[in-house]
Tab-separated table of C-alpha atoms and ligand atoms in Angstrom:
chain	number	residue	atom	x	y	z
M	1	UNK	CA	19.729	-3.622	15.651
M	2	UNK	CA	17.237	-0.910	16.282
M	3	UNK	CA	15.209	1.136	13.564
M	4	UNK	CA	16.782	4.026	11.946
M	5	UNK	CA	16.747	7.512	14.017
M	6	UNK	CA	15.026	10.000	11.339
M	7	UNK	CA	15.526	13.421	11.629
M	8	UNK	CA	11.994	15.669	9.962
M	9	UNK	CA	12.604	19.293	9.166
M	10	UNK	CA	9.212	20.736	8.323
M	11	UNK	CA	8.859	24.130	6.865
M	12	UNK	CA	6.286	24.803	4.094
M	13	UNK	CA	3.827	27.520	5.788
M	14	UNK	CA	3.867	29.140	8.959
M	15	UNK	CA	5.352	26.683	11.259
M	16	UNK	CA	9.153	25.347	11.594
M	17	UNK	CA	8.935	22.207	12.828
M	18	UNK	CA	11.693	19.603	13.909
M	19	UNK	CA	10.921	16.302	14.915
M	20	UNK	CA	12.931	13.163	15.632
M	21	UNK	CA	11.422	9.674	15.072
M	22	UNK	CA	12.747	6.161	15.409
M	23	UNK	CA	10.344	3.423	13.395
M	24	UNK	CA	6.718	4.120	14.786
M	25	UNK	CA	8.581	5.800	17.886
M	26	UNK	CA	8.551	9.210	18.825
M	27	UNK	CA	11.039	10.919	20.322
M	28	UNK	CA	10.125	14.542	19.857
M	29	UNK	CA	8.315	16.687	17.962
M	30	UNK	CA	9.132	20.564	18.344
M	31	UNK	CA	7.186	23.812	16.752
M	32	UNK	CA	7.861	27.214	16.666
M	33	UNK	CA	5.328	29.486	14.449
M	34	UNK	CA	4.559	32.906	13.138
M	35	UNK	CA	0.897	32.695	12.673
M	36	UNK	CA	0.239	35.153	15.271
M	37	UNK	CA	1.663	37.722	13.112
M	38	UNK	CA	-0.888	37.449	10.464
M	39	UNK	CA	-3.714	37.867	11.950
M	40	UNK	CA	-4.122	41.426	11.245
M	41	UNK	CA	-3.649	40.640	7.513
M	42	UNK	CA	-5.986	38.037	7.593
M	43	UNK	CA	-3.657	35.848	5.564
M	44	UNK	CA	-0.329	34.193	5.888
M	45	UNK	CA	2.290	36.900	4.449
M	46	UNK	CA	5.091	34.303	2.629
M	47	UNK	CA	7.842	37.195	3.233
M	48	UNK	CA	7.544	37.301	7.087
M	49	UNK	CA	7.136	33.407	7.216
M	50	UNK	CA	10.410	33.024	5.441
M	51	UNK	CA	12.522	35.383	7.857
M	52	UNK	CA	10.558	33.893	10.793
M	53	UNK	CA	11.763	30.074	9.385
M	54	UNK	CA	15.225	31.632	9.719
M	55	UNK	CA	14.887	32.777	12.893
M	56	UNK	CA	13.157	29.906	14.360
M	57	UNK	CA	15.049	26.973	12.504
M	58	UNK	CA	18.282	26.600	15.050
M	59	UNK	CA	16.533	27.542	18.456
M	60	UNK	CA	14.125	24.739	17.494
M	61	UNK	CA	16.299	22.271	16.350
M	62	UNK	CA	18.450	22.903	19.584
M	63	UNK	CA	15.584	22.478	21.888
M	64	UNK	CA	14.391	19.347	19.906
M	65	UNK	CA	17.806	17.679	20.403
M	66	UNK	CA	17.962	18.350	23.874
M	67	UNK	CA	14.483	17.166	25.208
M	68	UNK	CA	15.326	13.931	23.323
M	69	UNK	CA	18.614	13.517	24.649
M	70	UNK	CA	20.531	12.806	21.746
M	71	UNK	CA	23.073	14.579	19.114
M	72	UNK	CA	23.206	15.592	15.547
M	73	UNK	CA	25.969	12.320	15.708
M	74	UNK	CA	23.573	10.292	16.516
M	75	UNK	CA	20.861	10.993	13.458
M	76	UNK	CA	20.765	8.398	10.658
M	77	UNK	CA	18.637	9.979	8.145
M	78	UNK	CA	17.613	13.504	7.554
M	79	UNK	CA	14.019	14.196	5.814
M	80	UNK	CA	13.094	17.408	4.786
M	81	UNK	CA	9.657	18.712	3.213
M	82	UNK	CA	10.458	19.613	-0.105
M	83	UNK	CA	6.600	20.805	-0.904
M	84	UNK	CA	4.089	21.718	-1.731
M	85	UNK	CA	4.171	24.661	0.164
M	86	UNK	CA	5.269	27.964	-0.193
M	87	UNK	CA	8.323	28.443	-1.948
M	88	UNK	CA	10.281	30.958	0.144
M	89	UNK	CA	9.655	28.839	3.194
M	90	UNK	CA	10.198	25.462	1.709
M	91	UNK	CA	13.613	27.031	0.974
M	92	UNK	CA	14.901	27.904	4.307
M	93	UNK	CA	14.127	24.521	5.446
M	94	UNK	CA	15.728	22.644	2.672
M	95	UNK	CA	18.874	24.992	3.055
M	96	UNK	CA	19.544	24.175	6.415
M	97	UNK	CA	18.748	20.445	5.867
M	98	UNK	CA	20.959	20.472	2.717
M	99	UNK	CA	23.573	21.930	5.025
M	100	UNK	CA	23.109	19.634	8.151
M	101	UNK	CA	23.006	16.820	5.768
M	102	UNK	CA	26.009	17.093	3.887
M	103	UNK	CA	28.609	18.476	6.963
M	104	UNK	CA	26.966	15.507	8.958
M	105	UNK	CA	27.439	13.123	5.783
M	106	UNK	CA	24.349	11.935	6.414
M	107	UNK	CA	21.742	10.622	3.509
M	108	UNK	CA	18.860	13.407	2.456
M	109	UNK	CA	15.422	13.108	1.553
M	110	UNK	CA	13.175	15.639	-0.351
M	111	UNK	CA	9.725	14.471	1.118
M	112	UNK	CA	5.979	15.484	0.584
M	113	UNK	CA	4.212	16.739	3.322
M	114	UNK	CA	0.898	15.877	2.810
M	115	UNK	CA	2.219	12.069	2.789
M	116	UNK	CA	3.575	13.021	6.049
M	117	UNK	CA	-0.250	14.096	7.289
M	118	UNK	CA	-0.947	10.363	6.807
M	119	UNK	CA	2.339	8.720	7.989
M	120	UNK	CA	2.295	10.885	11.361
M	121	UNK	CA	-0.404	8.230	12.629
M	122	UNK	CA	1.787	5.683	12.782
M	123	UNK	CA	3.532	7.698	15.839
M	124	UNK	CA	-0.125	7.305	17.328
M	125	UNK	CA	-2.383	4.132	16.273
M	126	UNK	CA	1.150	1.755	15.430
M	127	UNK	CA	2.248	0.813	12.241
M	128	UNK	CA	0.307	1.870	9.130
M	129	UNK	CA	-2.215	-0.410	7.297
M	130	UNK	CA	-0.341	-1.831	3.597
M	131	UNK	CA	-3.530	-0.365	1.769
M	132	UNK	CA	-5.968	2.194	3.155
M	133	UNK	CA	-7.536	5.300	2.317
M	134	UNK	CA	-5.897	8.820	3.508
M	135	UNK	CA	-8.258	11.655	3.324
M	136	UNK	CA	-6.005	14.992	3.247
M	137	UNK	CA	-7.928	17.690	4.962
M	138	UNK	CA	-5.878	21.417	5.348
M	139	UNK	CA	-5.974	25.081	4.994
M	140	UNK	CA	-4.715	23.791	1.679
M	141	UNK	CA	-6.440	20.435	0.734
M	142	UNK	CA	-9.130	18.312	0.553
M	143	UNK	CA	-7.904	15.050	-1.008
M	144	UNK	CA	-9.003	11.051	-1.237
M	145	UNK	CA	-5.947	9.558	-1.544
M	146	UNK	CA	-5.321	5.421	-2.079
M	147	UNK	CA	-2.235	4.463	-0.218
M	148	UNK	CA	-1.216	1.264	-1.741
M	149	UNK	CA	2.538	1.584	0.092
M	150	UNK	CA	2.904	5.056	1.668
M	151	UNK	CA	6.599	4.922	0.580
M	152	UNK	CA	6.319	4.252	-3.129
M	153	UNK	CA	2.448	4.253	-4.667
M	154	UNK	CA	0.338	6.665	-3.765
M	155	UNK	CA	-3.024	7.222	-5.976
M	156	UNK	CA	-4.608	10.453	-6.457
M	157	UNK	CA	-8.029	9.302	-6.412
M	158	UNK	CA	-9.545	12.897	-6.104
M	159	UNK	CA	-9.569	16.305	-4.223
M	160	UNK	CA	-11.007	19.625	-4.278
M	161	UNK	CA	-11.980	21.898	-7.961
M	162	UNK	CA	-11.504	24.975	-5.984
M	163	UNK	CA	-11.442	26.066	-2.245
M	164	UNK	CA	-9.999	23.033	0.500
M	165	UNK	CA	-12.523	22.462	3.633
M	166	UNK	CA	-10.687	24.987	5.550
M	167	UNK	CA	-9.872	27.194	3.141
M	168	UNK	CA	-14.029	27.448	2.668
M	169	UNK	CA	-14.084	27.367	6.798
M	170	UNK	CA	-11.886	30.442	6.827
M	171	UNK	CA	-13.717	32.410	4.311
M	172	UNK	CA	-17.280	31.842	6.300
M	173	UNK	CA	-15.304	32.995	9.157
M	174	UNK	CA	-14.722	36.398	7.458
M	175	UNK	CA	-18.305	36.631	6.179
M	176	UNK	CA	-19.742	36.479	9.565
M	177	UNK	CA	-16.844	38.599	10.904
M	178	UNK	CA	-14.841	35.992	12.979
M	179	UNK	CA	-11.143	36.528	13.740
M	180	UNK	CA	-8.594	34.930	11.451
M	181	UNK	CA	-7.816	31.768	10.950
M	182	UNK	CA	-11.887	31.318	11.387
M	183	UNK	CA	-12.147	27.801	10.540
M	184	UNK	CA	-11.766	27.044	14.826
M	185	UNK	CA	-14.363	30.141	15.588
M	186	UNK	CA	-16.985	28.409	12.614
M	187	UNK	CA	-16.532	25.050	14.302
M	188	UNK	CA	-17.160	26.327	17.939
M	189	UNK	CA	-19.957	28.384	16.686
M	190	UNK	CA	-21.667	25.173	14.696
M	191	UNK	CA	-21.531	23.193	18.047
M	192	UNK	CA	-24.596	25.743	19.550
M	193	UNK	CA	-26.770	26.169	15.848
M	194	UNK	CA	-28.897	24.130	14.290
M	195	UNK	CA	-27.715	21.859	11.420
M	196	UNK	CA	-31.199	21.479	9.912
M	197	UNK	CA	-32.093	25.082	10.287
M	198	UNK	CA	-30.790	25.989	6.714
M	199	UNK	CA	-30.063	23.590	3.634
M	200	UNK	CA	-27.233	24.540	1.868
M	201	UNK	CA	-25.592	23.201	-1.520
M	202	UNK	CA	-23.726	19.693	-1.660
M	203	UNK	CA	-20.846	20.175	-3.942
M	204	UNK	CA	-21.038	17.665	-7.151
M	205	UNK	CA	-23.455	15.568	-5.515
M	206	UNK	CA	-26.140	15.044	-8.277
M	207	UNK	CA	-25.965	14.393	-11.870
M	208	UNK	CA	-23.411	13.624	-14.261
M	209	UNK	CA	-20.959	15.239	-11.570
M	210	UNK	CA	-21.640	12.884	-9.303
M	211	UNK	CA	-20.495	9.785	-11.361
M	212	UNK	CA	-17.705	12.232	-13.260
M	213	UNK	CA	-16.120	13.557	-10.098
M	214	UNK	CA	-16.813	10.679	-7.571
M	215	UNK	CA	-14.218	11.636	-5.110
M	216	UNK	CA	-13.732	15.199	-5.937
M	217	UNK	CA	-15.352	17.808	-3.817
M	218	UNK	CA	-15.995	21.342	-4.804
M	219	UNK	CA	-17.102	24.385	-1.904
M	220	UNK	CA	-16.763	27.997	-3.474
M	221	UNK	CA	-20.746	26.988	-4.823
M	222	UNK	CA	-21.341	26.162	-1.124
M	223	UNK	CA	-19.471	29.579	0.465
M	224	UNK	CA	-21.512	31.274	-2.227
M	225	UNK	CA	-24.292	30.311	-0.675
M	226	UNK	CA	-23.899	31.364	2.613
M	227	UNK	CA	-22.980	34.953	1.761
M	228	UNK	CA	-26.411	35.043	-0.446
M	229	UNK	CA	-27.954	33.331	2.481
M	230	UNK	CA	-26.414	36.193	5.065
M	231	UNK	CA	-26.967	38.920	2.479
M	232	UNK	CA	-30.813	37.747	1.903
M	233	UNK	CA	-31.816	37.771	5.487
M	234	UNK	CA	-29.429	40.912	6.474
M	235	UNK	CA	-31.602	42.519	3.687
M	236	UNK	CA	-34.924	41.495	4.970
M	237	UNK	CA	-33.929	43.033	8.447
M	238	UNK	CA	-33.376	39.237	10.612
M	239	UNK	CA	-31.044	38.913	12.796
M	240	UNK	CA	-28.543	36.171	11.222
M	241	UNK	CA	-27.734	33.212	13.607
M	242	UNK	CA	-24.467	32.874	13.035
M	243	UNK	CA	-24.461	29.315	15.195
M	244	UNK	CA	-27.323	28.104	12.936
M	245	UNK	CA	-24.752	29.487	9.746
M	246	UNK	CA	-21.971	27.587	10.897
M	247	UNK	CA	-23.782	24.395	11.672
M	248	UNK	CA	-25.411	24.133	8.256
M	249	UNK	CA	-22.490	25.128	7.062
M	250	UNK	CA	-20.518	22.631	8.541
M	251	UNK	CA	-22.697	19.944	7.562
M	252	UNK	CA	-22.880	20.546	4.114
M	253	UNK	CA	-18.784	20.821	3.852
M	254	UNK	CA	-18.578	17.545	6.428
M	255	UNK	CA	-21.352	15.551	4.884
M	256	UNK	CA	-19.675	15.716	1.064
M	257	UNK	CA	-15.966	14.928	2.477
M	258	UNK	CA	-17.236	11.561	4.933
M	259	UNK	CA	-19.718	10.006	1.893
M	260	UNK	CA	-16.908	10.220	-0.783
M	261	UNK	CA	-14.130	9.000	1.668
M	262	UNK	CA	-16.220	5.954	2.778
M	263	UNK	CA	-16.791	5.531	-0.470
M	264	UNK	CA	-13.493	5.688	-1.767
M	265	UNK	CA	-12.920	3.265	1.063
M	266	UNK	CA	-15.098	0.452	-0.010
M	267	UNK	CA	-14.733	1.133	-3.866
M	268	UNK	CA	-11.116	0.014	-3.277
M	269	UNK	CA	-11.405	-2.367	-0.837
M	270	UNK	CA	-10.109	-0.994	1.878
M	271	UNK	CA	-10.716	-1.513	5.421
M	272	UNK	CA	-9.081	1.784	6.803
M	273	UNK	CA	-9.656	5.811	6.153
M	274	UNK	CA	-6.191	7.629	7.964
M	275	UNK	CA	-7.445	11.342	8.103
M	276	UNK	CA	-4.598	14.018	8.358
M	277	UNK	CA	-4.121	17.788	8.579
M	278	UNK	CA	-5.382	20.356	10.848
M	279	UNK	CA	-9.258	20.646	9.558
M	280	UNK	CA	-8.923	17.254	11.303
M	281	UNK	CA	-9.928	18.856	14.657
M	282	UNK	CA	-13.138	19.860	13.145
M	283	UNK	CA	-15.417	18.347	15.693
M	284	UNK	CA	-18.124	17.440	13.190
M	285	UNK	CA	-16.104	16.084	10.385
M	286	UNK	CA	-14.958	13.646	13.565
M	287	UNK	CA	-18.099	12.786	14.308
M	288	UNK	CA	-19.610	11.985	10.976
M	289	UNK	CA	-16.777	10.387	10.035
M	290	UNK	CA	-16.585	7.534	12.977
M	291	UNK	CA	-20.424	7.121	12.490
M	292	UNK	CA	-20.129	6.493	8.877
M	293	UNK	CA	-17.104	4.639	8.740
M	294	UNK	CA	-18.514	2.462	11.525
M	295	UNK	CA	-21.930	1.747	9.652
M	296	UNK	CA	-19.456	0.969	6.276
M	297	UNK	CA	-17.780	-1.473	8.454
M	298	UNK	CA	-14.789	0.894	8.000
M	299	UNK	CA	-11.694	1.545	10.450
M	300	UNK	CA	-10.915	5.589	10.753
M	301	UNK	CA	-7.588	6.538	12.050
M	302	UNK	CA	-7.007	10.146	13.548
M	303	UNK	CA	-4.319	11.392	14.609
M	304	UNK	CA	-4.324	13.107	17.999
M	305	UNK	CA	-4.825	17.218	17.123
M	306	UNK	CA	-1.200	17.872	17.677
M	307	UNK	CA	-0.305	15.978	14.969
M	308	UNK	CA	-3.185	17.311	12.547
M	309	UNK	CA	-1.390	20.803	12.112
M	310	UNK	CA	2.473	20.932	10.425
M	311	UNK	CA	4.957	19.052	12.445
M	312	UNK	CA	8.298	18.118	12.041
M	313	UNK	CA	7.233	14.479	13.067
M	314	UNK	CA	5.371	13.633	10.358
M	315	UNK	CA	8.101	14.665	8.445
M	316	UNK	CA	10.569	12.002	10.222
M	317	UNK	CA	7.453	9.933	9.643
M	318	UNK	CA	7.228	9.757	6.508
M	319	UNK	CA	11.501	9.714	5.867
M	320	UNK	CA	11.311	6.897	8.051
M	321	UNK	CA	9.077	4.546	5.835
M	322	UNK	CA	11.355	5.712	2.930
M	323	UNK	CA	14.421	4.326	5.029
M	324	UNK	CA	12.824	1.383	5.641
M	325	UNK	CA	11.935	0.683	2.233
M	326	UNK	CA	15.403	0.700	1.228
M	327	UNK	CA	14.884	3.908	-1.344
M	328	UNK	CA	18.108	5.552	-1.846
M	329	UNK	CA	18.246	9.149	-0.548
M	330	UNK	CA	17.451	12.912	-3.325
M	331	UNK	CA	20.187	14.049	-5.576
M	332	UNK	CA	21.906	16.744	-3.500
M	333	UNK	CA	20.212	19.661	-6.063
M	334	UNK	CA	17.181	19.252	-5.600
M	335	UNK	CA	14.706	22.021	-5.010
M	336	UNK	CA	11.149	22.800	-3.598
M	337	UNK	CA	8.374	22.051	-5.446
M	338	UNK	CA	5.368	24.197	-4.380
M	339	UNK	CA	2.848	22.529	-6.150
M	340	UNK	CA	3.872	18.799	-5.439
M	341	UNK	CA	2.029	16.625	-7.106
M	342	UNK	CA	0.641	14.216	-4.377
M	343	UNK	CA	1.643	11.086	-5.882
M	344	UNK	CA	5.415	11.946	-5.467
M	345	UNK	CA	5.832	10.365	-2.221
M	346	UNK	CA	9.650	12.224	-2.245
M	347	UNK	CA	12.088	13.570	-5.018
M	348	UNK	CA	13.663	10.676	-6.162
M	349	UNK	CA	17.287	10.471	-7.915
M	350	UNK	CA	17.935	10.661	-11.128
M	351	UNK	CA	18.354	7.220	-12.704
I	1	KG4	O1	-3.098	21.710	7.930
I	1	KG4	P1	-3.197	23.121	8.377
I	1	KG4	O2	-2.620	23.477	9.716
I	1	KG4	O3	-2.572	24.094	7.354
I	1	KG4	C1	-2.127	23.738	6.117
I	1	KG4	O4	-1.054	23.112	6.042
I	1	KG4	O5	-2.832	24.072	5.155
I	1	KG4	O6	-4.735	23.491	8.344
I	1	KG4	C2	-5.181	24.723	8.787
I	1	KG4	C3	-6.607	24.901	8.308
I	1	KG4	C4	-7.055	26.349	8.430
I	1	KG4	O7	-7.819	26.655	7.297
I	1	KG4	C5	-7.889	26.318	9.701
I	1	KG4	O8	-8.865	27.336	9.753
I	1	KG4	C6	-8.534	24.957	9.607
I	1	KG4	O9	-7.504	24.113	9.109
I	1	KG4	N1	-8.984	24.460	10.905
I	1	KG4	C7	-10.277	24.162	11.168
I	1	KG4	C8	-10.327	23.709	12.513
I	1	KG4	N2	-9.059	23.766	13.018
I	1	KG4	C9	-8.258	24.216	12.017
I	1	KG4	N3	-11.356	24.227	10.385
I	1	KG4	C10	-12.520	23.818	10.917
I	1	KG4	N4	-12.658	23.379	12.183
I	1	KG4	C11	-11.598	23.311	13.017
I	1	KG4	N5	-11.746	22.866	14.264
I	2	ZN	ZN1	0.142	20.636	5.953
């Protein structure tokens, strides 16, 4: 009998996402998204990502079912994010799936999307490791995680004090006046500077912090920097190289995540790093990464870029391994959870 056919419903930020997967098979993976409305904010607005969820959500599912050929009939499982994300959006997409779900009389799972950054690389590099090392990297987090069974027993082993990778990439974006998001525009720009020209901060690298907060990283010190840097040399009348900025920049955010997540990596015992979420296209975190790893004697798993940024197949992804751990499906009330803890792997029932 073949696997399960898993239906992923993604809709925590900006992007609606419907994707339909069968065991480490993909059979489509569909996106709609409203982030070129905020770009004159220079922020995601949660009000205009909600409505554009509800306008997306059918359209997207339609066109998903079609390019794969199949019907709603047909669908096993459905998995749905349940968080963390933003609440307004995390709602539209549990509606519908709560909807779908129970008219279809299919089972429902409330599922975590940043274990769906990790799971999505099955779709890619085959089935997962049994123990590795996921390092979460987003507009929303930085995180070591140790994936002892990616369906039940995830371990928090550490993650960002303050601002994620790209949340820091973003805000040097609007320091040296780059368009919004600006984490892309810092990484083109870093590809042309220098990464030796400047030295800036390592986050928690010395001291006590460094043995207190092993795997933890910490960049509003580091973005700091660079605006005192910019503000210092504006002030003495030089002209700022903003590709010398970036690279420095980028080194000092790329250098902290690759040393703890190798670390984390041999600390455990593991032989693999899966990295997930879209700061994963940062050029230089790929580099540094595969030549670290490599000298560590360490496998790293990326997933191509498409499925670094919110999907709807890493959703199916991740409902998949739940299906095929024999977990029983959510409690039909349950409800988003913006702030997710990341060792919920999906909302459970109650006993
Ligand atoms: O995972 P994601 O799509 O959004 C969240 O779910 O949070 O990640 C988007 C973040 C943004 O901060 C964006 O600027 C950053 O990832 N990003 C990059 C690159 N591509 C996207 N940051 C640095 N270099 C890149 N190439
Ligand atoms: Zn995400």
């Amino acid at each position: 009998m073949s696997e399960p056919l898993v239906l992923g419903i993604e809709s925590t930020c900006d992007e609606t996402g419907v994707g339909l997967v069968r065991g480490t098979q993909l059979l489509v993976d569909r996106t709609a998204t409203s982030m070129d409305e905020y770009a004159r904010y220079g922020g995601i607005i949660p009000e205009i990502a909600s409505r554009a969820h509800l306008e997306s959500f059918l359209p997207t599912l339609d066109a998903a079912l079609d390019e794969a050929g199949v019907t709603l009939a047909d669908v096993d499982a459905i998995a749905v994010a349940a968080g963390p994300g933003l609440v307004g959006s995390l709602t539209v997409g549990i509606c519908a799936a709560k909807a779908l779900a129970s008219s279809l009389g299919k089972p429902l799972y409330g599922v975590n999307h940043v274990i769906g950054h990790l799971a999505v690389d099955k779709l890619a590099d085959g089935p997962l490791p049994e123990h590795f090392i996921g390092l979460v990297v987003s507009g929303g987090h930085s995180n070591i995680l140790e994936i002892r069974n990616i369906a039940t027993d995830v371990v928090e082993l550490g993650g960002t004090l303050d601002d994620a990778a790209g949340e820091a990439f973003d805000k040097v974006g609007r320091l040296l006046d780059l368009p919004y998001p600006g984490g892309p525009y810092v990484d083109r720009l870093s590809q042309q500077g220098d990464r030796e020209a400047i030295r800036f901060p390592r986050g928690l690298a010395a001291g006590k912090d460094k043995e207190r907060h092993k795997y933890d990283f910490s960049f509003s010190g580091l973005k700091t920097a660079v605006a005192r840097y910019i503000e210092g040399a504006t002030a003495r009348g030089e002209v700022v190289s903003k590709e010398n900025v970036c690279a420095a920049f980028s080194e000092a955010v790329n250098d902290s995540l690759t040393a703890k997540a190798v670390r984390a990596a041999l600390d455990t015992g593991c032989d693999t790093i899966v990295v997930g979420g879209g700061f994963s296209a940062n050029s230089r975190l790929r580099a540094l990464l595969t030549e670290r790893a490599e000298t560590a004697g360490v496998q790293v798993r990326m997933p191509p870029l498409r499925f670094c940024t919110d999907n709807g197949a890493q959703i199916a992804a991740i409902g998949s391994e739940l299906v095929a751990a024999g977990l029983p499906p959510s409690d039909w009330d349950f409800s988003p959870d913006s702030g997710l803890e990341l060792t919920t792997t999906y909302l459970a029932p109650r006993a």
